[in-house]
Coordinates of C-alpha atoms in Angstrom, one line a residue:
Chain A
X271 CA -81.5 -26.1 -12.8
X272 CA -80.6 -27.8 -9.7
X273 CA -79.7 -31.6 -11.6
X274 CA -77.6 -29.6 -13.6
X275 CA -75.5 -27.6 -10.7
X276 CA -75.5 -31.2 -9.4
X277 CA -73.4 -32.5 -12.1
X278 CA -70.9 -29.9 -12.6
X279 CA -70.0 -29.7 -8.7
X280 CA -67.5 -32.0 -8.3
X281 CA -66.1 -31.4 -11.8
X282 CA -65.0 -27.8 -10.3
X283 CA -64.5 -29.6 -7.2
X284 CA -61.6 -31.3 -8.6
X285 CA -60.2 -28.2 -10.7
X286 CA -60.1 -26.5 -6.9
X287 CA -58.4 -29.4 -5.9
X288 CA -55.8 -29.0 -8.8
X289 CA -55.4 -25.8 -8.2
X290 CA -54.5 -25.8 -4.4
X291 CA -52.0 -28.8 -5.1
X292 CA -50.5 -26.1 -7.4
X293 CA -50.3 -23.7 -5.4
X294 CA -48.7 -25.0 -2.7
X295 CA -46.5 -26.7 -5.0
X296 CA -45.3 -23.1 -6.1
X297 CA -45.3 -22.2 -1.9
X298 CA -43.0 -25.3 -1.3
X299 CA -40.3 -24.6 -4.1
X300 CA -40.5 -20.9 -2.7
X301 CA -39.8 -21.7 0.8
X302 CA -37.0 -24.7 -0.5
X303 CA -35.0 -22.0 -2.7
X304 CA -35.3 -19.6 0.2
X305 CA -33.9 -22.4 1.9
X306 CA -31.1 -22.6 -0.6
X307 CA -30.1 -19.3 -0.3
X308 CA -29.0 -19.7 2.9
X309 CA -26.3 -21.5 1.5
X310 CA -24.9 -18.9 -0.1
X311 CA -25.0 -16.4 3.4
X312 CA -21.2 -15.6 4.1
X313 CA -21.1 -17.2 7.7
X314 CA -22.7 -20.8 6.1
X315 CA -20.5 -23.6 6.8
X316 CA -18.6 -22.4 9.3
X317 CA -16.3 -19.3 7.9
X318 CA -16.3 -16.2 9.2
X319 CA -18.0 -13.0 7.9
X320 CA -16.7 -12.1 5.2
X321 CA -16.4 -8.1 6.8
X322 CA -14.4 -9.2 9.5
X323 CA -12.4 -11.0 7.9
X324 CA -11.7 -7.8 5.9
X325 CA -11.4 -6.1 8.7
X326 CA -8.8 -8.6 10.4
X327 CA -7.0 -8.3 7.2
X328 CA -6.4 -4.4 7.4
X329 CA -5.5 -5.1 10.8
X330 CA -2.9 -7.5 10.3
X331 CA -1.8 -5.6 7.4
X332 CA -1.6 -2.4 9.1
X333 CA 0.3 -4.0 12.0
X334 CA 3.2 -5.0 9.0
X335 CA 3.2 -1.8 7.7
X336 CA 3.6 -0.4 11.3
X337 CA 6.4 -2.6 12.5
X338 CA 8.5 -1.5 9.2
X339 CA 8.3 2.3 9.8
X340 CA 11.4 2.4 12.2
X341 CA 13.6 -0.4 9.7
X342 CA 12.4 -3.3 12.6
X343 CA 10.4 -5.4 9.9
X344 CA 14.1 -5.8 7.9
X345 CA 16.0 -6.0 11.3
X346 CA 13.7 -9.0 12.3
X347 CA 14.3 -10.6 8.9
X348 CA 18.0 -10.4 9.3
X349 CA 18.6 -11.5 12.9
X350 CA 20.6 -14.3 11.8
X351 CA 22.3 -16.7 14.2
X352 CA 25.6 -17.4 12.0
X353 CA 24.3 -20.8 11.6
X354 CA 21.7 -20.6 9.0
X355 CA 18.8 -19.8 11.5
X356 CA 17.5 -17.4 13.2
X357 CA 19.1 -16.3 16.6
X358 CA 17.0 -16.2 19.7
X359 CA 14.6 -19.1 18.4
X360 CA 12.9 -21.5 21.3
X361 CA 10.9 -23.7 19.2
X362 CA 10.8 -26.7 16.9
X363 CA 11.2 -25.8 13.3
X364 CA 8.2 -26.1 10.7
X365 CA 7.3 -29.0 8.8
X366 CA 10.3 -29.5 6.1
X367 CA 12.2 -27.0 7.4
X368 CA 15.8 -27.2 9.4
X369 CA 15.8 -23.6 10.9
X370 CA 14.2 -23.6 14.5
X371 CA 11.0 -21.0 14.8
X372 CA 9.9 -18.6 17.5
X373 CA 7.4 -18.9 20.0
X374 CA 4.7 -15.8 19.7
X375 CA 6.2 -14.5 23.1
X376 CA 10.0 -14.8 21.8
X377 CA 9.4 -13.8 18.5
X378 CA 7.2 -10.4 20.9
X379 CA 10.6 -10.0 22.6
X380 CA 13.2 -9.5 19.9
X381 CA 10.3 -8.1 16.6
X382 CA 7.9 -5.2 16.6
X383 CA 5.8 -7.1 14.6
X384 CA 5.6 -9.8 17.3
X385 CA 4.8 -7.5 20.1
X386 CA 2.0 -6.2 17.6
X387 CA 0.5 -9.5 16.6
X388 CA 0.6 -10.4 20.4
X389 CA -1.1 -8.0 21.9
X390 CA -3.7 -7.3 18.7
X391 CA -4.5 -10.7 18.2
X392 CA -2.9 -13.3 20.3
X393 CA -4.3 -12.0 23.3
X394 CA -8.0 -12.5 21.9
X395 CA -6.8 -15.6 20.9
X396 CA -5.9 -15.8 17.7
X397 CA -2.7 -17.9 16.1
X398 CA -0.8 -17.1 13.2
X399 CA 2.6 -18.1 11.2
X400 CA 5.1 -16.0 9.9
X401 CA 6.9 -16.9 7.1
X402 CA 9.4 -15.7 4.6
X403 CA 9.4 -16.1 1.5
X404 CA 12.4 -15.1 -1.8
X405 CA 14.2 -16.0 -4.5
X406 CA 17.8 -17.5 -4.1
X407 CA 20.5 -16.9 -6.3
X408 CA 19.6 -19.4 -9.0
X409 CA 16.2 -18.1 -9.5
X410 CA 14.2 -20.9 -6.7
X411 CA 11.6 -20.1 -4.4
X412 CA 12.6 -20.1 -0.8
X413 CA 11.4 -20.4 2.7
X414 CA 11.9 -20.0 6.0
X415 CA 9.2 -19.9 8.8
X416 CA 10.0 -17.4 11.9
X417 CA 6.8 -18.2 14.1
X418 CA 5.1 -21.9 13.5
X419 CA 1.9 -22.6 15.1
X420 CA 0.4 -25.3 13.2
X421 CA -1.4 -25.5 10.4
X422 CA -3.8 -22.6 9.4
X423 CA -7.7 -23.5 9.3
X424 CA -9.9 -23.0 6.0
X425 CA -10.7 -19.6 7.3
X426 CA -7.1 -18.0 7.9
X427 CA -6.3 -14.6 6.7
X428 CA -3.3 -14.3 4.7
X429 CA -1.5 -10.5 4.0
X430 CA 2.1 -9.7 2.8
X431 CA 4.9 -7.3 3.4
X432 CA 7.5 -7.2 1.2
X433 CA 10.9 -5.8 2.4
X434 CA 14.5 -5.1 0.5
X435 CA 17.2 -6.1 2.0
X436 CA 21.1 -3.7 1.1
X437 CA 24.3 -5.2 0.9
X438 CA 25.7 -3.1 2.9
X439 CA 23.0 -3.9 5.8
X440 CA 24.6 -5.6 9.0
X441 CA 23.2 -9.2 10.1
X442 CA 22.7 -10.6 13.5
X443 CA 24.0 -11.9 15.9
X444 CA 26.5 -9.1 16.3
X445 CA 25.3 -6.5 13.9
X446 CA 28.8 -5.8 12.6
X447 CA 29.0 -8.3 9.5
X448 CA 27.0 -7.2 6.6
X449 CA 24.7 -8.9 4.2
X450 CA 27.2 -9.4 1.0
X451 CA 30.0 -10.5 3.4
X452 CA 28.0 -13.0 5.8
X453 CA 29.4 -16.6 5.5
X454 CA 26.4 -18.7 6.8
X455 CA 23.7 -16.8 5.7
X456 CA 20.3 -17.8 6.3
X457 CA 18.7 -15.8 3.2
X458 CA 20.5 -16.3 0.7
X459 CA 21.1 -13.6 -1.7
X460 CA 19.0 -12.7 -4.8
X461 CA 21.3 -13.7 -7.5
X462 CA 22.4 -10.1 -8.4
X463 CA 25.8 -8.9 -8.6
X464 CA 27.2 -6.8 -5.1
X465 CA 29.8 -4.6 -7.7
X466 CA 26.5 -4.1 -9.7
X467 CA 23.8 -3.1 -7.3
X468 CA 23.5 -2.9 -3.8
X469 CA 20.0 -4.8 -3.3
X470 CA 20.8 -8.2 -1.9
X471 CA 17.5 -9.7 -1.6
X472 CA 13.6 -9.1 -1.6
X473 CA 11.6 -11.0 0.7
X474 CA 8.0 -11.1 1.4
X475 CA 7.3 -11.6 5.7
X476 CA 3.5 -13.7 4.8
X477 CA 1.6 -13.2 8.2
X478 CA -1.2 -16.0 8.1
X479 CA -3.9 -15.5 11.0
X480 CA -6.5 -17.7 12.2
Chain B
X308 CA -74.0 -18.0 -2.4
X309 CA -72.6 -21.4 -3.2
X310 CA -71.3 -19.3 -6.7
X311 CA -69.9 -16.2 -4.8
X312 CA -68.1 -18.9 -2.2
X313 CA -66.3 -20.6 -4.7
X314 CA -65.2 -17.1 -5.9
X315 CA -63.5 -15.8 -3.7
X316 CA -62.1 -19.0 -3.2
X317 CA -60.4 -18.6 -6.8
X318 CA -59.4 -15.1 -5.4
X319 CA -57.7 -16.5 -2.5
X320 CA -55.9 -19.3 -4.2
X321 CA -54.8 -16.7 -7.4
X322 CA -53.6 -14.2 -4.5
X323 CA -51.9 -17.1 -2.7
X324 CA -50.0 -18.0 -6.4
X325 CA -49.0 -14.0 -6.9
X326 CA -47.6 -14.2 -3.0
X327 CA -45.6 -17.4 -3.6
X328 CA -44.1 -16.0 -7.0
X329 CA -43.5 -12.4 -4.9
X330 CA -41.4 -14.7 -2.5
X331 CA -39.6 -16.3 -5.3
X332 CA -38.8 -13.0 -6.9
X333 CA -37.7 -11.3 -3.5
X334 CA -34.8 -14.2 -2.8
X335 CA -33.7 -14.5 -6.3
X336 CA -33.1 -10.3 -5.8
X337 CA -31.5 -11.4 -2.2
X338 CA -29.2 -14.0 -3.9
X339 CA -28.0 -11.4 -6.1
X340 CA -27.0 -9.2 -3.4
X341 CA -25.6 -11.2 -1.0
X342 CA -23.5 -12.6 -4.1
X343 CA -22.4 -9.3 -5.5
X344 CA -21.1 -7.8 -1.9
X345 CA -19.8 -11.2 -0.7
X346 CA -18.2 -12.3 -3.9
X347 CA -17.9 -9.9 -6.1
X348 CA -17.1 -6.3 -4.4
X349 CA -14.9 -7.6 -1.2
X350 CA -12.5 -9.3 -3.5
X351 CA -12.2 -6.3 -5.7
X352 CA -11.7 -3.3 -2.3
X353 CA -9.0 -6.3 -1.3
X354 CA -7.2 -6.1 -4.3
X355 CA -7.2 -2.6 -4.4
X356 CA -5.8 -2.5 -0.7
X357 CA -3.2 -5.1 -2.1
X358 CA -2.5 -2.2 -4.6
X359 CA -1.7 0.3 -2.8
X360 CA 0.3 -1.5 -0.3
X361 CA 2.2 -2.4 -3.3
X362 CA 3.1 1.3 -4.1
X363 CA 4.0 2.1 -0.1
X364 CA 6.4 -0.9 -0.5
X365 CA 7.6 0.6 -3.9
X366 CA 8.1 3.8 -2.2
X367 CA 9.7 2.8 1.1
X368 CA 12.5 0.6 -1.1
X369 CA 13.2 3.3 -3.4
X370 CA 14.2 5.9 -0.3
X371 CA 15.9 2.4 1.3
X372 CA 18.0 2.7 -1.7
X373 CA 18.6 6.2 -2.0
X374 CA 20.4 6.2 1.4
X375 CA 22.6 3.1 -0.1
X376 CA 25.0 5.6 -1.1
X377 CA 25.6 9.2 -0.6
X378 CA 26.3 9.8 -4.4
X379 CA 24.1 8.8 -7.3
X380 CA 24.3 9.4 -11.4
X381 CA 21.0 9.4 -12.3
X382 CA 21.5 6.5 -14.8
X383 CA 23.1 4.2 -11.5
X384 CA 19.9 5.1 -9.7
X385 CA 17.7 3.8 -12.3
X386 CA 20.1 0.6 -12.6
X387 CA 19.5 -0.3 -9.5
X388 CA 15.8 0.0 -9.1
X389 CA 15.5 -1.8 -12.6
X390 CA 17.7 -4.8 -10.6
X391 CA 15.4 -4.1 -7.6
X392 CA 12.0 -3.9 -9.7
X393 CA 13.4 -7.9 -11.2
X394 CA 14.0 -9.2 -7.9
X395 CA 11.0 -7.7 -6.1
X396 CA 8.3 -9.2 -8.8
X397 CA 9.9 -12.2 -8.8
X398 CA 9.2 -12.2 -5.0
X399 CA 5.6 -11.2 -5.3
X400 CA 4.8 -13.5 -8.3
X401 CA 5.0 -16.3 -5.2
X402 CA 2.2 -15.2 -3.4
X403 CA -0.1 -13.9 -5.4
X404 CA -1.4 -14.2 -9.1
X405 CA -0.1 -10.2 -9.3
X406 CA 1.5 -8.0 -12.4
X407 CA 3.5 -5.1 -11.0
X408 CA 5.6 -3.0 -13.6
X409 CA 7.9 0.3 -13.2
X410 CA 8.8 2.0 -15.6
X411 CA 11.7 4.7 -15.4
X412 CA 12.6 6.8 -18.3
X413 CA 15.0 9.7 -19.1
X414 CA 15.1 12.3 -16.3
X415 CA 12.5 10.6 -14.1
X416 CA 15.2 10.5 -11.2
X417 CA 16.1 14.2 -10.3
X418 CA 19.2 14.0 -8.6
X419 CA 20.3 17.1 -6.8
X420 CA 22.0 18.4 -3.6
X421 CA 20.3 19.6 -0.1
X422 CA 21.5 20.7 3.0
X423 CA 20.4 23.1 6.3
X424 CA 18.8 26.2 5.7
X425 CA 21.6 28.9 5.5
X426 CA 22.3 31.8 3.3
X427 CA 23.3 30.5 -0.1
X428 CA 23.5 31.4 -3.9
X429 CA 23.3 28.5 -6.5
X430 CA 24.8 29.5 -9.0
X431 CA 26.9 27.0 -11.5
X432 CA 28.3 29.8 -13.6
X433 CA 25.9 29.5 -16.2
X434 CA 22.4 29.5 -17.2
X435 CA 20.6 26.5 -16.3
X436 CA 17.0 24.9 -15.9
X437 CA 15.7 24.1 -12.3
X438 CA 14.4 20.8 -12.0
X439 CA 13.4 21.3 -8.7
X440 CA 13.7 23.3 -5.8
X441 CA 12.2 22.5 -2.4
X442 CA 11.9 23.8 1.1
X443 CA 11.0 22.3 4.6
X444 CA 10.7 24.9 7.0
X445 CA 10.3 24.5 10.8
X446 CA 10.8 26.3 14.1
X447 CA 9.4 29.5 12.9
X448 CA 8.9 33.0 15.3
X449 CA 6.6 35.9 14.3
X450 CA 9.2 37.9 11.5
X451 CA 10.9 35.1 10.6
X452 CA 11.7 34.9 6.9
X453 CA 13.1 33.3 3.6
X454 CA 14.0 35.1 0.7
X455 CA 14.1 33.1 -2.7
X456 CA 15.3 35.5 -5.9
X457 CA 16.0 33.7 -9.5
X458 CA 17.0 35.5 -11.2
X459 CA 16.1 34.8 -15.4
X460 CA 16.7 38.1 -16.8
X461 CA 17.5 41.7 -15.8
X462 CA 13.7 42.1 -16.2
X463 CA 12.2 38.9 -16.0
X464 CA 12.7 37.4 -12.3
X465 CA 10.9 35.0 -9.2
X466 CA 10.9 36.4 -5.8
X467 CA 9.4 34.4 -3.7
X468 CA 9.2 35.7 0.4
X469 CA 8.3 33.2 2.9
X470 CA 7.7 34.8 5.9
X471 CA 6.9 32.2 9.3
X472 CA 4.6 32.6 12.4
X473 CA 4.1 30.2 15.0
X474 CA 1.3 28.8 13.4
X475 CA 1.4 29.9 9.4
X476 CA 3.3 30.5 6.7
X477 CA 2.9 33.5 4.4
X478 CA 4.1 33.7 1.0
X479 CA 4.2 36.3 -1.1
X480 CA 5.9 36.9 -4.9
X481 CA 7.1 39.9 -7.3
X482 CA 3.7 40.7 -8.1
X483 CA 2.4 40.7 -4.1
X484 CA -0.2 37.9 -4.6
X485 CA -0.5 35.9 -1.1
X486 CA -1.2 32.8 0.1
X487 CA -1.0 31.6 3.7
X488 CA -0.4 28.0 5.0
X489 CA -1.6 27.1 8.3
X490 CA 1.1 24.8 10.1
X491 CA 4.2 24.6 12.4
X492 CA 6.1 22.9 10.0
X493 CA 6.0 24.0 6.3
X494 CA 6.9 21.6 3.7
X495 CA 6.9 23.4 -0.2
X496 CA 7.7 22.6 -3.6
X497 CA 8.8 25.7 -4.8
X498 CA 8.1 24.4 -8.8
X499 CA 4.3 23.6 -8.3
X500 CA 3.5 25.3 -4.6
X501 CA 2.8 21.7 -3.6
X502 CA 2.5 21.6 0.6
X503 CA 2.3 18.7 2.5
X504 CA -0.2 21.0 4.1
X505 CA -3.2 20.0 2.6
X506 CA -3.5 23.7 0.9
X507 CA -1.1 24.4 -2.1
X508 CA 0.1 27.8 -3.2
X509 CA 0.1 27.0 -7.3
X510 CA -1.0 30.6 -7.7
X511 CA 1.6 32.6 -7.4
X512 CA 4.3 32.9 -9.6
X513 CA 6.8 30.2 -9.0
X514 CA 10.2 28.8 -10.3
X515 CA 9.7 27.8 -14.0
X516 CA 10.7 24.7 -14.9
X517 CA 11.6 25.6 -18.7
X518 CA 12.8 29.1 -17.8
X519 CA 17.0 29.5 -18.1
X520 CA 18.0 31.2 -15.1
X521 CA 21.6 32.3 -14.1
X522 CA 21.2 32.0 -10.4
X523 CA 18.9 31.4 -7.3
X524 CA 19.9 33.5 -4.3
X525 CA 18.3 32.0 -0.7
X526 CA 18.6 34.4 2.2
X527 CA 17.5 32.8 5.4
X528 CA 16.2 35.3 8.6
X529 CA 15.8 33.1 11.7
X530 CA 13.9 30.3 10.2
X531 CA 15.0 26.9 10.7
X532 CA 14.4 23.8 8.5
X533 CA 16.6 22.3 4.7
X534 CA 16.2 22.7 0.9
X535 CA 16.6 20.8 -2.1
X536 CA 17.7 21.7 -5.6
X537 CA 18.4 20.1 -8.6
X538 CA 19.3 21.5 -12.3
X539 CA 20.3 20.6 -15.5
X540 CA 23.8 21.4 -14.8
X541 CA 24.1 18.4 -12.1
X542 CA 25.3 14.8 -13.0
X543 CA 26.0 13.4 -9.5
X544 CA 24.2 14.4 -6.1
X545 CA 21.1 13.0 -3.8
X546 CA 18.3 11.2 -5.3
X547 CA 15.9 14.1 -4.4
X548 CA 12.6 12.6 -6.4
X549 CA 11.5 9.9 -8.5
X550 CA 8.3 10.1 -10.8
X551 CA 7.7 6.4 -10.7
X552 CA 5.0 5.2 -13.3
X553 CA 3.6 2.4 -12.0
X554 CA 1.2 -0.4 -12.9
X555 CA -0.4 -3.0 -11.2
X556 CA -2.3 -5.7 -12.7
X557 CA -4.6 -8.5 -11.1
X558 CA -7.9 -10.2 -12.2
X559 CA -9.7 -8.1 -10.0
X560 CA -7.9 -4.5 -10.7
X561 CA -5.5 -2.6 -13.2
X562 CA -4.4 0.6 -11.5
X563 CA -1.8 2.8 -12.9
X564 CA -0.3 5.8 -11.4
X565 CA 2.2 8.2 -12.6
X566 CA 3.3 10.3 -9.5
X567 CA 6.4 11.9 -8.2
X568 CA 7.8 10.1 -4.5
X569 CA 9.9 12.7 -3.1
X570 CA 13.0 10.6 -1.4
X571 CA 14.8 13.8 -0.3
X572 CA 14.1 14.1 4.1
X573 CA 12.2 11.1 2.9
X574 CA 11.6 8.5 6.1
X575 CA 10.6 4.9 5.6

């Protein structure tokens, strides 16, 4: 009995040996796919989480939706200098752009939306571009930037208001020229007909946050 | 003992397998999640959000328009939002990978009159259909009251009696059922008993929109506030309402919504 247990002992020696490589071969494939996973977390490689940046997204978009309710959103898009550009403006235009931009504290001075954005999110440090966007009259996308302050990161939050603009609406500097009369407009108009409708334009104020 | 070593060794070893494959099985379930609410739901609540923003901006350009001019046909109206609807997804298609459609058809706009609450009797000389009829009352003192009579038939007539309070509104028809509003400023389709409210009055007997009447009298007691009607009888007036039917389309969301955006003392 006891040559015989002799003979078989290393035989399920090895087996155990098998065994525990396999096992901790399963262990290690656990632990490097749980390791994997943390790749896919929201916050991995640097981006934020994906709720707050939900969250900063109802905010900005909120703040849009505020400064239209009194008619400011559709003043700020039509304070026009006479010149093609915005009036008021204290800084460089955009990249391939002519039209000279606003500075977050200008462009807090003469828009609600700019006093919003500053004190919601400039003031915790936070940039952000404003830009509009519209079709001319012969059908071709359009832009002009009002606030330029660089290019956004990976992570920037983009949301969209999009405002109409009348005919008989009245233009900056003055306020007393309107739309389908200005002679140096800086939006141009949509393409339709003044004797057939009294939309002008429809442009989209993109706020991009980072 | 040797045998009963080895054993529980096996034991060990088999429960150290099931743990490992438990593991495996809890992060592939974790994957999942964190997939599915990163990915798959945030995306979707986003472009839902994008959707309704979409129908705000719908409904703040259509009362933009309305005040455009002081006169509209109903078929100008429609015109113009159809040259409006072009323009505005043409605008949108730019940012956004976005389907938005209105569609208008015949007697979607209601075009009517309104004006301050006073003593008045419409009555275009004729029988006609109400298309709508609505009042915004405001201001009111314990007493006040409003007196609405349309009159269908000798024996078949509304008569609705709004009578105000500081805080409610009470209203009571020809057959004395009652319904109370609690607010300071009452805002009432007289069609539907729609409030702005939160509480509608749809029970009582109301103006009828297929029912030919020959006149609507209004006789105002102290309350303050406007009204709005419209019939068949009217060609040109104030866009009062629109029932917009609306669709929006993304790869996330379809949403479509038929509902009526009252322009009339409309704000945007």
């Amino acid at each position: 009995m006891r040559g015989k247990s002799n003979t078989t002992e290393p035989e399920r020696g090895q087996a155990f040996t098998l065994e525990g490589f396999f096992g901790a071969f399963i262990v290690l494939t656990a632990l490097l796919f749980a390791l994997q996973a943390v790749v896919l977390t929201p916050t991995t490689g640097g981006l934020a989480d994906r709720s707050i940046q939900s969250q900063v997204q109802q905010e900005a978009q909120d703040a849009l939706v505020v400064s239209n309710q009194d008619g400011n959103l559709s003043e700020t898009v039509r304070y026009w200098d006479g010149e093609g550009g915005f009036e008021e403006t204290d800084e460089a235009p955009a990249p391939g752009e002519e039209n000279a931009t606003y500075s977050p504290e200008q462009f807090g001075n003469v828009s609600t939306l700019g006093d919003i954005l500053n004190q919601s999110f400039a003031e915790r440090g936070w940039s952000y571009n404003v830009e509009l966007h519209y079709t001319n009259e012969t059908g071709s996308h359009e832009t002009r930037t009002l606030v330029y302050q660089g290019s956004p990161s990976s992570d920037a939050v983009t949301t969209s208001y999009t405002v109409a603009l009348y005919n008989e609406e009245e233009a900056g500097p003055d306020w007393n020229e309107q739309l389908k009369d200005y002679d140096n407009s800086t939006i141009s108009d949509g393409g339709v007909d003044p004797n057939d409708s009294p939309v002008y334009n429809v442009v989209e104020v993109r706020l991009i946050l980072w | 003992m040797v045998t009963d070593d080895h054993s529980r060794g096996q034991v060990i070893l088999i429960g150290a397998i099931a743990l490992a494959f438990i593991i495996l099985g809890i992060v592939v379930v974790f994957n999942g999640v964190l997939y599915s609410e990163t990915i798959s739901s945030s995306s979707t609540s986003q472009a839902t959000a994008d959707a309704e923003l979409t129908e705000h901006e719908l409904e703040t350009a259509l009362i933009d328009m309305s005040d455009q001019q002081e006169e509209w046909t109903e078929s100008e109206f429609e015109t113009n939002v159809t040259e409006f609807v072009t323009l505005y997804q043409q605008t949108k298609a730019t940012s956004r990978a976005t389907s938005v459609d209105v569609a208008l058809e015949e007697d979607d706009v209601i075009i009517g009159n309104g004006s301050e609450l006073e003593d008045r009797k419409i009555d275009p000389g004729g029988s006609f259909n109400a298309t709508y009829l609505e009042f915004n009352l405001k201001n009111a003192s314990d007493g006040d009251t409003v007196d609405i009579v349309a009159n269908a038939t000798e024996d078949d007539y509304a008569n609705i009696t709004i009578e105000g309070g500081d805080t409610t509104y009470e209203l009571e028809d020809e057959d004395n059922n009652e319904c109370t509003i609690n607010a300071q400023e009452l805002w009432i389709d007289l069609k539907t008993g729609t409030t702005r409210a939160g509480q509608d009055c749809s029970d009582l007997t109301l103006i009828e929109p297929d029912e030919e009447y020959y006149y609507i009298d209004i006789e105002v007691d102290g309350l303050d506030g406007s009204y709005a009607y419209a019939h068949d009888d009217i060609d040109s007036g104030e866009v009062l309402a629109v029932d917009l039917e609306y669709t929006y389309e993304s790869n996330d969301v379809s949403i479509s919504d038929d509902r009526l955006i009252r322009i009339y003392g409309g704000e945007s």
